Amino acid sequence: MPPHAAHAPSPFILRHPILTALALSLGTAVALGVARFSYALLLAPMRSDLGWPYLIAGGMNTGNALGYLLGALLTPRLMRRYQAHRVLIAGAFATALLSFLPALTTDTLLQLLLRIVTGVTSALIFVSGGLLVSRLAALHAQRAGLLLGLYYGGTGIGIVAASLLVPPVMEAAAARGAPHPWQWAWILLGTLALVASLIMTLPARLMPTSPAQAAGGGTWRARSLLFGLTGYLFFGLGYIGYMTFVIALLKEEGMAPARITLFFALLGAATFASSRIWARMLDSFRGGQSLAILNGLLCLATLLPAMTDAPVAVFASGLLFGGCFLSAVASTTAMVRHNLPPSDWPAGISAFTIIFAVGQIIGPSIVGWIADGAGGLQRGLTFSALMLLAGALVAWRQRPLGAGEGRTAGV
């Protein structure tokens, strides 16, 4: 079949949209849950073992986000040549294989290079998968918000699996006298990503294609969603500091390892549950209201561990943060679906992914630099909370587009 030949959805896609969205969600489990956010569990042991300051430790996620930006710029070009499901599958398997490689080196520069390349392949998953789930939502408009939420909430699957399996694997490695127990954790993460990629492959291949969407031949003007994009930039700046450093903060504050495992597992479970919590809101608001509300709640969640180490407040923070942060991502895909024609969906999703990556590049290094100073990680997370508050205020100004708005010939 030619790269952009259209084909109708399979009967499975039409009869089982929830199962299809869950299968596609394994892509986000790989791209974010395993390849990016599981690093929070490894930051402290790798920092201690390799002698990194917080600036370097945070810089690893800055490198990952830089790769993510490069991948977001590359993906639309790839989807003009290849069907979106092929880009998704290739990105998933590449990310899985790359997740094994940090176990093979203790060199800081090589670790950084691996984080960058993994970011590139993760973006291939995220952009192409976001387009596929948008098509799925178009086929099942009455469940659109839920399907989008399930896709992005799949990140929680990766977080829960990592939070439950990484600590015992590192304990087993230490018990066996491994010089670098965190290397065993990377082998585990690569295995999880490989299994998830295999499960995802068949449903992804059944997704419908359309020549216009595959080619990305729309005429969208980015400035028509300027406030939404800017609010999402602040989201990227703010949320990544929490997801990079919160586990390190809890360890600094003396929380027991079992409680930290429970904290991160609950955060992941809340991420997955958020697909149901916010589905109606994503269907109802066409402008930036959803992103604004979620940014505001994330600001509160980020402030809690910066202000107190009380267990009740810390666990409330994790549940609230997990219940909101990937729904903020879903809200931008919903915004694209609500306001742009299908031919512009690839360009719209890619633009939001690019601006998201820019925020994530800057955020971890700034928080790490602040944390190396007198204020420590608490002050770094306060900066993150302020960025999220700014994102809420800006996103609230994004109004829905009228018919024909946001499009111009030749742009």
Short mmCIF file of C-alpha atoms in Angstrom, two decimals:
data_model
loop_
_atom_site.label_atom_id
_atom_site.label_comp_id
_atom_site.label_asym_id
_atom_site.label_seq_id
_atom_site.Cartn_x
_atom_site.Cartn_y
_atom_site.Cartn_z
CA MET A 1 0.00 0.00 0.00
CA PRO A 2 1.37 3.49 -0.83
CA PRO A 3 2.43 5.46 2.26
CA HIS A 4 -0.65 7.70 2.28
CA ALA A 5 -3.30 5.43 0.79
CA ALA A 6 -6.41 5.71 2.93
CA HIS A 7 -8.01 2.65 4.42
CA ALA A 8 -11.12 2.23 6.52
CA PRO A 9 -10.93 1.37 10.22
CA SER A 10 -10.96 -2.31 11.05
CA PRO A 11 -14.03 -3.83 12.75
CA PHE A 12 -11.98 -4.18 15.94
CA ILE A 13 -11.35 -0.42 16.06
CA LEU A 14 -15.04 0.29 15.58
CA ARG A 15 -16.24 -2.22 18.18
CA HIS A 16 -13.54 -1.80 20.82
CA PRO A 17 -12.44 1.85 21.08
CA ILE A 18 -11.52 1.55 24.77
CA LEU A 19 -9.26 -1.45 24.19
CA THR A 20 -7.71 0.31 21.22
CA ALA A 21 -6.98 3.44 23.26
CA LEU A 22 -5.50 1.29 26.04
CA ALA A 23 -3.24 -0.46 23.54
CA LEU A 24 -2.10 2.86 22.09
CA SER A 25 -1.55 4.14 25.63
CA LEU A 26 1.32 1.68 25.99
CA GLY A 27 3.16 4.07 23.67
CA THR A 28 3.00 6.83 26.27
CA ALA A 29 3.89 4.25 28.94
CA VAL A 30 7.12 3.68 27.01
CA ALA A 31 7.84 7.28 25.95
CA LEU A 32 7.11 8.96 29.27
CA GLY A 33 6.42 6.43 32.03
CA VAL A 34 9.52 4.32 31.37
CA ALA A 35 11.95 6.39 29.31
CA ARG A 36 11.51 9.73 31.11
CA PHE A 37 9.73 9.70 34.45
CA SER A 38 11.27 6.49 35.79
CA TYR A 39 14.51 8.46 35.90
CA ALA A 40 13.13 10.11 39.05
CA LEU A 41 13.64 6.77 40.82
CA LEU A 42 17.23 6.57 39.60
CA LEU A 43 18.31 10.19 39.97
CA ALA A 44 19.35 9.91 43.64
CA PRO A 45 21.30 6.62 43.38
CA MET A 46 22.99 7.68 40.14
CA ARG A 47 23.80 11.11 41.57
CA SER A 48 25.32 9.53 44.68
CA ASP A 49 27.24 6.88 42.78
CA LEU A 50 28.56 9.11 40.00
CA GLY A 51 29.11 12.28 42.06
CA TRP A 52 26.71 14.50 40.16
CA PRO A 53 25.50 17.88 41.50
CA TYR A 54 21.80 18.57 41.06
CA LEU A 55 22.59 20.70 38.00
CA ILE A 56 24.02 17.66 36.18
CA ALA A 57 21.32 15.32 37.50
CA GLY A 58 18.62 17.68 36.24
CA GLY A 59 20.57 18.25 33.06
CA MET A 60 19.96 14.62 32.13
CA ASN A 61 16.26 15.38 31.76
CA THR A 62 17.15 18.61 29.98
CA GLY A 63 19.04 16.47 27.48
CA ASN A 64 16.06 14.16 27.15
CA ALA A 65 13.82 17.15 26.48
CA LEU A 66 16.29 18.53 23.90
CA GLY A 67 16.07 15.23 22.06
CA TYR A 68 12.30 15.39 22.41
CA LEU A 69 12.30 18.79 20.69
CA LEU A 70 14.41 17.45 17.83
CA GLY A 71 12.09 14.47 17.52
CA ALA A 72 9.01 16.70 17.51
CA LEU A 73 10.52 18.69 14.64
CA LEU A 74 11.39 15.49 12.78
CA THR A 75 8.11 13.60 13.21
CA PRO A 76 5.92 15.66 10.82
CA ARG A 77 8.51 15.09 8.09
CA LEU A 78 8.46 11.36 8.76
CA MET A 79 4.66 11.27 8.72
CA ARG A 80 4.68 12.88 5.27
CA ARG A 81 6.61 9.83 4.06
CA TYR A 82 5.32 7.02 6.29
CA GLN A 83 1.98 6.14 7.83
CA ALA A 84 1.62 7.33 11.42
CA HIS A 85 1.37 3.83 12.88
CA ARG A 86 4.73 2.93 11.34
CA VAL A 87 6.34 5.97 12.95
CA LEU A 88 4.73 5.03 16.27
CA ILE A 89 5.94 1.43 16.17
CA ALA A 90 9.46 2.37 15.07
CA GLY A 91 9.70 4.98 17.84
CA ALA A 92 8.49 2.52 20.47
CA PHE A 93 10.98 -0.22 19.62
CA ALA A 94 13.85 2.25 19.27
CA THR A 95 13.02 3.74 22.69
CA ALA A 96 12.83 0.28 24.24
CA LEU A 97 16.24 -0.71 22.88
CA LEU A 98 17.80 2.59 23.93
CA SER A 99 16.48 2.07 27.48
CA PHE A 100 18.88 -0.86 27.91
CA LEU A 101 21.99 1.14 27.02
CA PRO A 102 22.44 3.31 30.17
CA ALA A 103 23.23 0.03 31.97
CA LEU A 104 26.41 -0.30 29.91
CA THR A 105 28.25 2.87 30.94
CA THR A 106 29.10 5.10 33.91
CA ASP A 107 30.40 7.92 31.72
CA THR A 108 28.40 11.11 32.29
CA LEU A 109 28.72 12.35 28.71
CA LEU A 110 27.52 9.03 27.28
CA GLN A 111 24.60 9.00 29.71
CA LEU A 112 23.65 12.47 28.50
CA LEU A 113 23.91 11.46 24.84
CA LEU A 114 21.68 8.45 25.48
CA ARG A 115 19.09 10.66 27.17
CA ILE A 116 19.12 12.96 24.13
CA VAL A 117 18.65 10.17 21.59
CA THR A 118 15.95 8.55 23.74
CA GLY A 119 14.15 11.90 23.73
CA VAL A 120 14.15 11.90 19.92
CA THR A 121 12.56 8.45 19.68
CA SER A 122 10.09 9.24 22.47
CA ALA A 123 8.80 12.22 20.49
CA LEU A 124 8.16 9.96 17.50
CA ILE A 125 5.85 7.93 19.75
CA PHE A 126 4.13 10.91 21.30
CA VAL A 127 3.32 12.89 18.16
CA SER A 128 2.31 9.95 15.96
CA GLY A 129 0.36 8.32 18.77
CA GLY A 130 -1.43 11.60 19.50
CA LEU A 131 -2.50 11.77 15.85
CA LEU A 132 -3.75 8.17 15.90
CA VAL A 133 -5.78 8.63 19.06
CA SER A 134 -7.25 11.82 17.56
CA ARG A 135 -8.47 9.75 14.62
CA LEU A 136 -9.87 7.18 17.05
CA ALA A 137 -11.68 9.96 18.94
CA ALA A 138 -13.14 11.25 15.66
CA LEU A 139 -14.66 7.81 15.05
CA HIS A 140 -16.19 7.77 18.56
CA ALA A 141 -17.02 11.44 19.18
CA GLN A 142 -19.24 10.68 22.18
CA ARG A 143 -16.21 9.22 23.98
CA ALA A 144 -13.54 11.55 22.62
CA GLY A 145 -12.44 13.00 25.97
CA LEU A 146 -12.19 9.57 27.57
CA LEU A 147 -10.20 8.11 24.68
CA LEU A 148 -7.73 11.00 24.69
CA GLY A 149 -7.39 10.71 28.46
CA LEU A 150 -6.76 6.96 28.28
CA TYR A 151 -4.01 7.45 25.73
CA TYR A 152 -2.10 10.04 27.73
CA GLY A 153 -2.97 8.37 31.04
CA GLY A 154 -1.08 5.32 29.83
CA THR A 155 2.00 7.07 31.21
CA GLY A 156 0.69 6.00 34.61
CA ILE A 157 1.03 2.35 33.61
CA GLY A 158 4.75 2.86 33.10
CA ILE A 159 5.12 4.84 36.33
CA VAL A 160 3.32 2.21 38.43
CA ALA A 161 5.31 -0.66 36.91
CA ALA A 162 8.60 1.15 37.47
CA SER A 163 7.78 2.27 41.01
CA LEU A 164 6.88 -1.28 42.07
CA LEU A 165 9.74 -3.07 40.29
CA VAL A 166 12.75 -0.73 40.25
CA PRO A 167 13.37 -0.57 44.06
CA PRO A 168 13.39 -4.37 44.62
CA VAL A 169 15.59 -4.89 41.56
CA MET A 170 18.14 -2.39 42.86
CA GLU A 171 17.98 -4.00 46.31
CA ALA A 172 18.64 -7.40 44.73
CA ALA A 173 21.54 -5.95 42.76
CA ALA A 174 23.05 -4.44 45.92
CA ALA A 175 22.60 -7.72 47.79
CA ARG A 176 24.53 -9.54 45.06
CA GLY A 177 27.36 -7.01 45.30
CA ALA A 178 26.72 -5.22 42.00
CA PRO A 179 29.01 -2.16 41.81
CA HIS A 180 26.26 -0.02 40.27
CA PRO A 181 22.80 -1.34 41.27
CA TRP A 182 21.03 1.29 39.16
CA GLN A 183 22.34 -0.46 36.04
CA TRP A 184 20.09 -3.42 36.80
CA ALA A 185 17.16 -1.01 36.93
CA TRP A 186 17.86 0.19 33.38
CA ILE A 187 17.83 -3.41 32.15
CA LEU A 188 14.45 -3.85 33.81
CA LEU A 189 13.12 -0.64 32.23
CA GLY A 190 14.29 -1.71 28.79
CA THR A 191 12.53 -5.04 29.23
CA LEU A 192 9.28 -3.35 30.28
CA ALA A 193 9.45 -1.00 27.28
CA LEU A 194 10.09 -3.89 24.88
CA VAL A 195 7.13 -5.90 26.16
CA ALA A 196 4.82 -2.85 25.97
CA SER A 197 5.96 -2.15 22.40
CA LEU A 198 5.20 -5.71 21.33
CA ILE A 199 1.68 -5.57 22.81
CA MET A 200 0.97 -2.20 21.18
CA THR A 201 2.03 -3.17 17.66
CA LEU A 202 -1.00 -5.06 16.33
CA PRO A 203 -3.73 -2.60 17.43
CA ALA A 204 -1.62 0.30 16.11
CA ARG A 205 -1.46 -1.35 12.69
CA LEU A 206 -5.26 -1.56 12.58
CA MET A 207 -5.74 2.19 12.88
CA PRO A 208 -7.24 4.01 9.87
CA THR A 209 -5.18 6.37 7.77
CA SER A 210 -6.17 9.34 5.66
CA PRO A 211 -4.14 11.01 2.94
CA ALA A 212 -4.78 14.56 4.19
CA GLN A 213 -3.81 13.80 7.78
CA ALA A 214 -0.84 11.74 6.84
CA ALA A 215 0.48 14.40 4.56
CA GLY A 216 -0.16 17.19 7.05
CA GLY A 217 -1.23 19.47 4.26
CA GLY A 218 -3.19 21.99 6.29
CA THR A 219 -2.83 25.77 6.46
CA TRP A 220 -2.85 26.40 10.18
CA ARG A 221 -1.60 29.63 11.79
CA ALA A 222 0.06 28.97 15.15
CA ARG A 223 -0.71 32.46 16.44
CA SER A 224 -4.42 31.62 16.46
CA LEU A 225 -3.76 29.43 19.52
CA LEU A 226 -0.99 31.64 20.93
CA PHE A 227 -2.31 31.77 24.51
CA GLY A 228 -2.84 28.02 24.55
CA LEU A 229 0.68 27.42 23.27
CA THR A 230 2.18 29.86 25.78
CA GLY A 231 0.25 28.33 28.65
CA TYR A 232 1.57 24.94 27.57
CA LEU A 233 5.13 26.31 27.49
CA PHE A 234 4.77 27.31 31.14
CA PHE A 235 3.30 23.87 31.86
CA GLY A 236 6.41 22.24 30.38
CA LEU A 237 8.64 24.55 32.42
CA GLY A 238 6.82 23.80 35.66
CA TYR A 239 5.70 20.20 35.74
CA ILE A 240 9.08 18.69 34.76
CA GLY A 241 10.80 20.02 37.88
CA TYR A 242 8.37 18.09 40.07
CA MET A 243 8.63 14.88 38.07
CA THR A 244 12.43 15.08 38.00
CA PHE A 245 13.18 15.97 41.61
CA VAL A 246 10.28 15.08 43.89
CA ILE A 247 11.64 11.60 44.72
CA ALA A 248 15.06 13.07 45.51
CA LEU A 249 13.37 15.62 47.80
CA LEU A 250 11.48 12.91 49.67
CA LYS A 251 14.71 10.96 50.17
CA GLU A 252 16.45 14.10 51.44
CA GLU A 253 13.61 14.60 53.92
CA GLY A 254 14.06 11.07 55.24
CA MET A 255 10.91 9.38 53.95
CA ALA A 256 11.14 5.59 54.24
CA PRO A 257 11.83 3.74 50.96
CA ALA A 258 8.56 1.79 51.19
CA ARG A 259 6.61 5.04 51.51
CA ILE A 260 8.44 6.55 48.53
CA THR A 261 7.52 3.49 46.46
CA LEU A 262 3.89 3.86 47.55
CA PHE A 263 3.95 7.59 46.77
CA PHE A 264 5.19 7.09 43.20
CA ALA A 265 2.87 4.13 42.58
CA LEU A 266 -0.14 6.18 43.71
CA LEU A 267 0.97 9.06 41.51
CA GLY A 268 1.06 6.68 38.55
CA ALA A 269 -2.32 5.16 39.41
CA ALA A 270 -3.84 8.65 39.66
CA THR A 271 -2.35 9.46 36.24
CA PHE A 272 -4.17 6.53 34.70
CA ALA A 273 -7.42 7.25 36.58
CA SER A 274 -7.37 10.85 35.37
CA SER A 275 -8.64 9.71 31.97
CA ARG A 276 -12.08 9.20 33.49
CA ILE A 277 -11.96 12.16 35.89
CA TRP A 278 -11.45 14.87 33.27
CA ALA A 279 -13.14 13.31 30.21
CA ARG A 280 -16.27 15.47 30.40
CA MET A 281 -14.25 18.66 30.84
CA LEU A 282 -12.11 17.87 27.79
CA ASP A 283 -15.27 17.36 25.75
CA SER A 284 -16.93 20.55 27.03
CA PHE A 285 -14.28 23.30 26.84
CA ARG A 286 -13.06 24.33 23.40
CA GLY A 287 -10.64 27.06 24.47
CA GLY A 288 -7.86 27.08 27.05
CA GLN A 289 -10.07 26.58 30.11
CA SER A 290 -9.11 22.92 30.64
CA LEU A 291 -5.39 23.66 30.47
CA ALA A 292 -5.82 26.64 32.81
CA ILE A 293 -7.72 24.63 35.44
CA LEU A 294 -5.22 21.77 35.35
CA ASN A 295 -2.22 24.13 35.54
CA GLY A 296 -3.76 25.77 38.61
CA LEU A 297 -4.25 22.43 40.37
CA LEU A 298 -0.71 21.37 39.47
CA CYS A 299 0.61 24.59 41.00
CA LEU A 300 -1.03 23.63 44.29
CA ALA A 301 0.27 20.06 44.08
CA THR A 302 3.82 21.28 43.48
CA LEU A 303 3.75 23.75 46.36
CA LEU A 304 2.73 21.17 48.98
CA PRO A 305 6.04 19.21 49.24
CA ALA A 306 7.97 22.48 48.92
CA MET A 307 6.19 23.82 52.02
CA THR A 308 5.92 20.76 54.28
CA ASP A 309 7.16 17.20 54.67
CA ALA A 310 3.98 16.07 56.46
CA PRO A 311 3.08 12.65 54.96
CA VAL A 312 -0.58 13.55 54.46
CA ALA A 313 0.34 16.65 52.46
CA VAL A 314 3.00 14.79 50.47
CA PHE A 315 0.65 11.97 49.48
CA ALA A 316 -2.10 14.48 48.65
CA SER A 317 0.42 16.24 46.41
CA GLY A 318 1.27 13.03 44.56
CA LEU A 319 -2.36 12.07 44.02
CA LEU A 320 -3.33 15.57 42.85
CA PHE A 321 -0.31 15.90 40.57
CA GLY A 322 -0.79 12.44 39.08
CA GLY A 323 -4.48 13.15 38.57
CA CYS A 324 -3.77 16.29 36.53
CA PHE A 325 -0.47 16.44 34.70
CA LEU A 326 -1.10 14.10 31.74
CA SER A 327 -4.65 15.41 31.43
CA ALA A 328 -3.05 18.80 30.78
CA VAL A 329 -1.30 17.19 27.83
CA ALA A 330 -4.59 15.62 26.69
CA SER A 331 -6.26 19.02 26.93
CA THR A 332 -4.01 20.41 24.19
CA THR A 333 -4.88 17.55 21.84
CA ALA A 334 -8.53 18.20 22.62
CA MET A 335 -7.97 21.90 21.87
CA VAL A 336 -6.51 20.98 18.48
CA ARG A 337 -9.44 18.66 17.71
CA HIS A 338 -12.03 21.23 18.76
CA ASN A 339 -10.55 24.15 16.84
CA LEU A 340 -8.77 22.84 13.74
CA PRO A 341 -9.90 20.77 10.76
CA PRO A 342 -8.51 17.21 10.53
CA SER A 343 -6.00 18.20 7.85
CA ASP A 344 -4.36 20.51 10.40
CA TRP A 345 -4.24 18.06 13.28
CA PRO A 346 -0.66 16.84 12.60
CA ALA A 347 0.64 20.43 12.48
CA GLY A 348 -1.32 21.43 15.59
CA ILE A 349 -0.26 18.43 17.68
CA SER A 350 3.33 18.86 16.54
CA ALA A 351 3.33 22.58 17.47
CA PHE A 352 2.11 21.84 20.99
CA THR A 353 4.67 19.04 21.31
CA ILE A 354 7.48 21.37 20.24
CA ILE A 355 6.50 24.12 22.70
CA PHE A 356 6.15 21.46 25.42
CA ALA A 357 9.68 20.26 24.66
CA VAL A 358 11.10 23.78 24.86
CA GLY A 359 9.71 24.16 28.38
CA GLN A 360 11.07 20.79 29.42
CA ILE A 361 14.55 21.68 28.13
CA ILE A 362 14.78 24.73 30.36
CA GLY A 363 12.93 23.53 33.46
CA PRO A 364 15.13 20.74 34.93
CA SER A 365 18.39 22.68 34.66
CA ILE A 366 16.89 25.79 36.27
CA VAL A 367 15.42 23.77 39.14
CA GLY A 368 18.71 21.87 39.54
CA TRP A 369 20.69 25.12 39.58
CA ILE A 370 18.34 26.58 42.19
CA ALA A 371 18.50 23.35 44.24
CA ASP A 372 22.31 23.51 44.35
CA GLY A 373 21.96 26.86 46.14
CA ALA A 374 20.89 27.76 49.66
CA GLY A 375 17.19 27.12 49.12
CA GLY A 376 17.60 23.49 48.07
CA LEU A 377 14.97 21.47 46.26
CA GLN A 378 12.15 23.23 48.13
CA ARG A 379 13.03 26.51 46.46
CA GLY A 380 13.42 24.75 43.10
CA LEU A 381 9.90 23.34 43.35
CA THR A 382 8.58 26.76 44.32
CA PHE A 383 9.93 28.05 41.00
CA SER A 384 8.11 25.18 39.25
CA ALA A 385 4.86 26.11 41.00
CA LEU A 386 5.16 29.73 39.88
CA MET A 387 5.62 28.61 36.27
CA LEU A 388 2.47 26.50 36.51
CA LEU A 389 0.54 29.45 37.95
CA ALA A 390 1.69 31.61 35.03
CA GLY A 391 0.55 28.87 32.66
CA ALA A 392 -2.90 28.84 34.23
CA LEU A 393 -3.30 32.60 33.87
CA VAL A 394 -2.15 32.66 30.24
CA ALA A 395 -4.11 29.59 29.10
CA TRP A 396 -7.34 31.04 30.51
CA ARG A 397 -7.10 33.78 27.87
CA GLN A 398 -7.26 31.30 24.96
CA ARG A 399 -10.69 31.56 23.37
CA PRO A 400 -12.24 29.00 21.00
CA LEU A 401 -11.69 29.67 17.31
CA GLY A 402 -14.59 30.46 15.03
CA ALA A 403 -15.19 28.82 11.67
CA GLY A 404 -12.24 29.50 9.41
CA GLU A 405 -10.12 31.17 12.10
CA GLY A 406 -6.56 30.01 12.43
CA ARG A 407 -6.21 29.20 8.72
CA THR A 408 -4.60 31.15 5.94
CA ALA A 409 -3.62 30.25 2.43
CA GLY A 410 -0.04 29.16 1.99
CA VAL A 411 0.95 29.36 5.66
#
